[in-house]
Coordinates of C-alpha atoms in Angstrom, one line a residue:
M22 CA 145.7 -60.7 36.6
I23 CA 145.0 -64.2 37.6
R24 CA 144.5 -64.4 33.7
S25 CA 148.1 -63.1 32.9
T26 CA 149.3 -65.5 35.3
I27 CA 147.5 -68.5 34.1
A28 CA 148.9 -67.6 30.7
G29 CA 152.4 -67.4 31.6
A30 CA 152.4 -70.7 33.6
S31 CA 151.0 -72.0 30.2
R32 CA 154.0 -70.5 28.1
D33 CA 156.5 -72.0 30.5
T34 CA 154.9 -75.5 29.9
A35 CA 155.0 -78.0 26.6
P36 CA 151.4 -77.4 25.1
F37 CA 149.2 -80.5 25.1
K38 CA 146.8 -81.6 22.1
S39 CA 144.7 -84.4 24.5
R40 CA 145.2 -86.5 27.2
T41 CA 146.3 -89.6 25.5
G42 CA 148.0 -87.5 22.3
A43 CA 151.3 -87.0 20.8
G44 CA 152.7 -84.1 23.2
A45 CA 151.2 -85.2 26.4
W46 CA 153.6 -84.6 30.0
P47 CA 154.9 -87.6 30.9
G48 CA 153.1 -90.4 32.7
T49 CA 150.4 -90.2 30.6
G50 CA 146.6 -91.4 31.7
R51 CA 144.1 -90.5 34.0
R52 CA 146.6 -90.4 36.8
G53 CA 149.2 -88.5 34.8
W54 CA 147.2 -85.9 34.0
A55 CA 145.7 -85.6 37.4
G56 CA 148.7 -85.0 39.4
T57 CA 149.7 -82.7 36.4
A58 CA 146.4 -80.4 37.0
T59 CA 147.3 -80.6 40.6
R60 CA 150.0 -78.9 40.8
A61 CA 149.6 -76.6 38.1
T62 CA 146.5 -75.4 39.9
L63 CA 148.5 -74.8 43.2
A64 CA 151.2 -73.0 41.5
V65 CA 148.4 -70.4 39.9
V66 CA 146.9 -69.6 43.6
A67 CA 150.0 -69.2 45.2
V68 CA 151.2 -66.3 42.8
A69 CA 147.8 -65.3 42.8
A70 CA 147.9 -64.9 46.4
A71 CA 150.9 -63.4 46.6
T72 CA 150.0 -60.6 43.8
V73 CA 146.5 -59.9 45.9
G74 CA 148.4 -59.2 48.8
C75 CA 149.6 -55.8 48.4
E76 CA 146.3 -54.3 48.4
A77 CA 144.5 -55.0 51.5
P78 CA 140.7 -54.6 51.3
P79 CA 138.6 -51.8 53.3
A80 CA 137.8 -53.0 57.1
N81 CA 134.5 -52.0 55.8
G82 CA 134.4 -54.8 53.5
S83 CA 133.8 -52.2 50.2
S84 CA 135.6 -53.0 47.0
S85 CA 136.6 -49.3 46.4
P86 CA 140.1 -48.2 47.2
P87 CA 140.3 -45.8 50.5
S88 CA 140.4 -42.4 49.9
A89 CA 143.7 -40.4 50.0
P90 CA 144.4 -39.4 53.2
P91 CA 144.0 -35.8 53.5
Q92 CA 147.4 -33.4 52.6
A93 CA 146.5 -30.9 55.3
A94 CA 144.6 -30.8 58.7
A95 CA 142.0 -28.8 59.5
S96 CA 142.6 -24.9 60.2
D97 CA 141.8 -23.9 64.3
D98 CA 138.0 -22.4 63.3
A99 CA 137.3 -26.2 61.3
K100 CA 138.0 -24.5 58.3
P101 CA 140.3 -26.1 55.6
V102 CA 143.2 -24.2 55.0
A103 CA 143.8 -23.6 51.4
Q104 CA 146.2 -25.5 49.4
R105 CA 149.2 -24.0 49.0
S106 CA 150.2 -22.0 45.7
P107 CA 152.3 -23.6 43.2
S108 CA 154.4 -20.4 44.1
P109 CA 157.1 -21.3 46.4
D110 CA 157.2 -17.4 47.9
V111 CA 153.6 -16.2 47.4
S112 CA 151.6 -17.6 50.6
A113 CA 148.0 -18.4 50.2
T114 CA 145.3 -16.5 52.5
P115 CA 142.2 -18.2 53.5
P116 CA 139.1 -15.9 51.3
D117 CA 138.0 -15.1 54.6
A118 CA 141.1 -14.1 56.5
S119 CA 141.1 -10.5 58.1
P120 CA 144.5 -8.7 57.0
S121 CA 146.7 -9.0 59.9
P122 CA 147.7 -5.5 61.5
A123 CA 151.4 -6.3 61.2
S124 CA 150.9 -6.2 56.9
P125 CA 148.4 -4.0 56.1
T126 CA 146.7 -3.7 52.8
T127 CA 148.1 -1.0 50.6
T128 CA 146.1 0.7 49.0
A129 CA 146.5 3.4 45.8
P130 CA 145.6 6.8 46.8
P131 CA 143.4 8.8 45.5
A132 CA 144.1 10.8 42.3
P133 CA 144.0 14.5 43.3
P134 CA 140.9 16.3 41.6
E135 CA 141.7 18.2 38.1
P136 CA 142.2 21.9 38.5
T137 CA 139.2 24.1 37.3
E138 CA 139.5 27.3 35.6
P139 CA 137.9 30.2 38.4
T140 CA 134.5 31.5 37.4
E141 CA 133.7 34.9 36.7
P142 CA 131.5 36.6 39.0
T143 CA 127.9 36.8 37.3
E144 CA 127.9 40.5 38.8
R145 CA 131.1 43.0 38.4
P146 CA 131.5 45.2 41.7
D147 CA 129.9 48.8 40.9
P148 CA 133.2 51.2 40.6
Q149 CA 131.0 53.7 42.8
G150 CA 130.0 51.4 45.4
T151 CA 126.4 50.4 46.7
A152 CA 123.7 52.3 46.1
L153 CA 122.3 54.2 48.7
M154 CA 119.6 56.9 47.2
A155 CA 118.2 57.8 43.8
S156 CA 115.3 59.8 42.3
G157 CA 112.0 58.6 43.8
S158 CA 114.2 58.2 47.4
Q159 CA 112.9 59.9 50.5
G160 CA 113.1 60.4 54.1
E161 CA 115.6 62.2 56.6
Q162 CA 119.0 61.1 55.1
V163 CA 117.7 62.9 51.7
R164 CA 117.2 65.5 53.7
E165 CA 120.8 65.6 55.4
L166 CA 121.9 65.2 51.6
Q167 CA 120.3 68.1 50.4
A168 CA 121.6 70.3 53.5
R169 CA 124.9 69.0 52.8
L170 CA 124.5 69.6 49.3
R171 CA 123.7 73.4 50.4
Q172 CA 126.6 73.8 52.2
I173 CA 129.1 73.9 49.5
G174 CA 126.6 75.6 46.8
H175 CA 125.5 73.0 45.0
F176 CA 121.3 72.6 46.2
N177 CA 119.8 76.1 46.4
R178 CA 116.6 75.5 47.6
S179 CA 115.6 74.1 51.2
P180 CA 115.7 70.5 52.4
T181 CA 112.4 68.5 51.4
G182 CA 113.5 65.1 51.8
Y183 CA 112.6 64.0 49.0
Y184 CA 114.8 62.7 46.4
G185 CA 113.8 64.6 43.1
T186 CA 115.3 66.2 39.6
V187 CA 116.2 69.1 41.3
T188 CA 118.3 66.7 43.8
A189 CA 119.5 64.7 41.2
A190 CA 121.1 67.7 39.2
A191 CA 123.3 68.6 42.3
V192 CA 124.2 65.5 42.9
R193 CA 125.3 65.2 39.3
S194 CA 127.1 68.6 39.6
F195 CA 129.2 67.3 42.6
Q196 CA 130.0 64.2 41.1
A197 CA 131.3 65.9 38.0
K198 CA 133.6 68.5 40.1
R199 CA 135.0 65.8 41.8
G200 CA 135.7 63.7 38.9
L201 CA 133.3 60.7 40.1
A202 CA 131.0 59.1 37.4
T203 CA 127.9 61.7 37.1
T204 CA 125.3 59.1 37.5
G205 CA 122.8 61.5 39.5
G206 CA 122.2 58.9 42.2
T207 CA 123.8 58.9 45.5
D208 CA 126.1 56.4 45.9
T209 CA 128.7 55.0 48.9
V210 CA 131.7 56.5 47.4
T211 CA 129.5 60.2 46.3
W212 CA 128.2 59.5 49.9
Q213 CA 131.3 59.7 51.8
R214 CA 133.5 62.3 49.7
L215 CA 130.3 64.8 50.5
L216 CA 130.8 63.7 54.2
G217 CA 134.5 64.8 54.2
M218 CA 133.7 67.9 52.9
T219 CA 131.0 68.7 54.7
R220 CA 129.6 68.9 58.8
P221 CA 126.7 67.6 60.2
P222 CA 123.7 70.1 59.3
T223 CA 122.0 71.7 62.1
A224 CA 118.3 71.3 63.1
T225 CA 117.6 74.8 61.0
E226 CA 119.6 73.6 57.9
L227 CA 117.5 70.8 57.9
R228 CA 114.4 72.5 58.8
P229 CA 114.1 75.8 57.7
P230 CA 110.7 77.8 58.1
T231 CA 110.4 78.1 54.5
T232 CA 112.8 78.6 50.8
L233 CA 111.6 82.3 51.1
P234 CA 111.1 85.2 53.6
I235 CA 107.6 85.1 54.8
A236 CA 105.4 88.0 54.1
K237 CA 103.5 90.1 56.4
P238 CA 100.6 88.3 57.6
D239 CA 97.2 89.4 55.8
K240 CA 95.2 91.0 59.3
R241 CA 92.4 88.6 58.8
C242 CA 95.0 85.8 59.7
M243 CA 95.6 87.7 63.1
T244 CA 93.2 86.2 65.3
G245 CA 91.8 82.8 65.3
R246 CA 92.9 79.5 64.3
V247 CA 94.2 80.1 60.7
L248 CA 95.9 79.1 57.8
C249 CA 97.3 82.1 56.2
I250 CA 98.6 81.7 52.2
S251 CA 100.6 84.2 50.5
K252 CA 100.4 83.9 46.9
N253 CA 103.3 86.6 46.7
S254 CA 105.6 85.1 48.8
R255 CA 104.3 81.2 48.2
T256 CA 104.1 80.8 51.8
L257 CA 101.7 79.1 54.2
S258 CA 101.7 80.2 57.7
W259 CA 99.8 78.2 60.1
M260 CA 99.0 81.0 62.8
I261 CA 97.3 80.7 65.8
D262 CA 95.9 84.1 67.7
G263 CA 98.5 86.2 65.8
R264 CA 101.4 84.1 67.0
V265 CA 103.2 82.0 63.8
V266 CA 103.1 77.9 64.8
S267 CA 104.8 76.9 61.7
S268 CA 105.5 77.7 58.1
M269 CA 105.8 76.2 54.4
D270 CA 106.7 76.6 50.9
V271 CA 103.6 76.5 48.8
R272 CA 102.6 76.9 45.0
F273 CA 99.3 77.2 43.3
G274 CA 96.9 76.9 40.3
S275 CA 98.3 77.3 36.9
Q276 CA 96.4 80.5 34.9
Y277 CA 93.8 78.3 33.7
T278 CA 93.1 76.2 37.0
P279 CA 93.7 79.0 39.5
T280 CA 93.7 78.7 43.2
R281 CA 90.8 80.9 44.6
E282 CA 91.1 83.8 46.8
G283 CA 89.3 84.6 50.1
T284 CA 88.2 83.4 53.2
F285 CA 87.2 80.2 54.0
S286 CA 87.1 77.5 56.2
V287 CA 88.9 73.6 56.4
Y288 CA 85.2 71.5 55.8
W289 CA 87.3 68.1 55.1
K290 CA 89.6 66.1 56.0
S291 CA 91.1 63.2 54.4
R292 CA 94.7 61.6 55.2
D293 CA 95.4 59.7 52.1
H294 CA 92.9 61.2 49.6
V295 CA 92.8 60.5 45.9
S296 CA 91.1 62.7 43.3
T297 CA 88.8 61.5 41.2
I298 CA 89.2 64.1 38.8
Y299 CA 92.9 63.4 37.9
H300 CA 93.5 60.0 39.8
T301 CA 96.5 61.6 41.5
A302 CA 97.9 61.4 45.0
M303 CA 96.6 64.3 47.4
P304 CA 97.9 63.1 50.7
Y305 CA 97.1 65.0 54.0
A306 CA 93.9 66.7 52.3
L307 CA 92.4 70.0 54.0
F308 CA 89.7 71.0 51.8
F309 CA 88.5 74.3 52.1
S310 CA 86.8 75.9 48.5
G311 CA 84.9 73.0 46.4
G312 CA 87.4 70.8 45.5
Q313 CA 90.4 72.6 46.2
A314 CA 92.5 71.9 49.2
V315 CA 95.9 72.2 50.9
H316 CA 97.7 68.7 50.5
Y317 CA 101.0 67.5 49.8
S318 CA 102.4 66.7 46.6
A319 CA 105.1 64.7 45.3
D320 CA 105.1 66.4 41.9
F321 CA 106.1 70.1 43.9
A322 CA 108.9 68.0 46.0
A323 CA 110.3 66.7 42.8
R324 CA 110.2 69.6 40.4
G325 CA 109.5 72.7 42.6
Y326 CA 108.2 75.8 41.2
A327 CA 108.6 74.0 37.2
G328 CA 104.7 72.6 37.9
A329 CA 101.4 73.9 39.0
S330 CA 98.2 72.6 40.6
H331 CA 95.1 72.3 39.8
G332 CA 94.0 75.4 41.7
C333 CA 94.8 73.3 45.1
V334 CA 97.3 74.7 47.4
N335 CA 100.8 71.9 47.3
V336 CA 103.0 71.4 49.9
R337 CA 106.5 69.9 49.4
D338 CA 107.6 69.4 52.8
K339 CA 105.8 65.6 53.5
A340 CA 106.7 66.0 57.4
K341 CA 105.4 69.2 57.9
I342 CA 102.1 68.9 56.1
A343 CA 101.8 65.8 57.7
T344 CA 102.1 67.8 61.3
L345 CA 99.8 70.0 59.8
F346 CA 97.3 67.7 59.4
D347 CA 96.9 66.8 62.6
Q348 CA 96.7 70.0 64.4
V349 CA 94.3 71.4 62.0
K350 CA 90.6 71.1 62.9
N351 CA 87.0 71.5 60.8
G352 CA 85.6 74.3 60.9
D353 CA 89.6 76.3 61.0
K354 CA 89.6 79.8 59.1
V355 CA 91.8 79.4 55.2
V356 CA 93.0 82.7 54.4
V357 CA 94.4 82.8 50.7
Y358 CA 95.7 86.7 49.7
G359 CA 97.7 87.5 46.6

């Protein structure tokens, strides 16, 4: 800035080549030059002082200009307030400030789940209902089923408590006549229909003495404790001193393996016996002659008289033979007659 002022001053005065030559300021000579130079220096200093006074130096003596004053005051929590947005209708919010309760932030609601097609059940309900009994079942409900079927002419023998081929055939007959699916198994629909057509069986209907009439006891059976077994009536009577305590249906061996006749005695009791020859179960076995015994037969309970034993006396009522097994003792008499 001083250089520019001096240059301006030079332009306003006539140039000079030498202190003595042409073009010199008036009043040539040493005194004239000195006076002229002094006046020029004073003029330059005056102009420079007037120009430098526009910007006062900082109080700390630094030559750098002071920083611009802050544009906004500090906020209450000593954090600077963010600079306003150039847009006049959008108010800036500090990044860490929580939204005001008066103006809650709006969030788009979640999209509803897409509807899904219903899946079909893996197992369709049985139109006949829930299965209750089938071939191989046994127990008191089977006995009641047989007794109720017998009341309406579909089961032509005494209840045994075992669900075999005869019982399955009787159930199929009942189902066919009532327009039900002829499965041979007893489900809830079949059972409810049967209950609606029959009455609760009596104790005698549930456990009749035998299917066939009891034969007249052999005279050898009239004294003592005797298992009196008649091949003609196919019955067994448990007798004590001539009185019948209980009776049950029995079957015998085939013509190739006949049941021996005569008077014997029980020499061995085996509750859970299995034949070592035929590898078949012989529960509640009462041995009386060699390998022949009175015992329960599941085959007899299922097939009736369509089958035969290998020489033993088969009983088809499991409950009765179980009771008999507990009452008979080793040494009790056994009479088998035709």
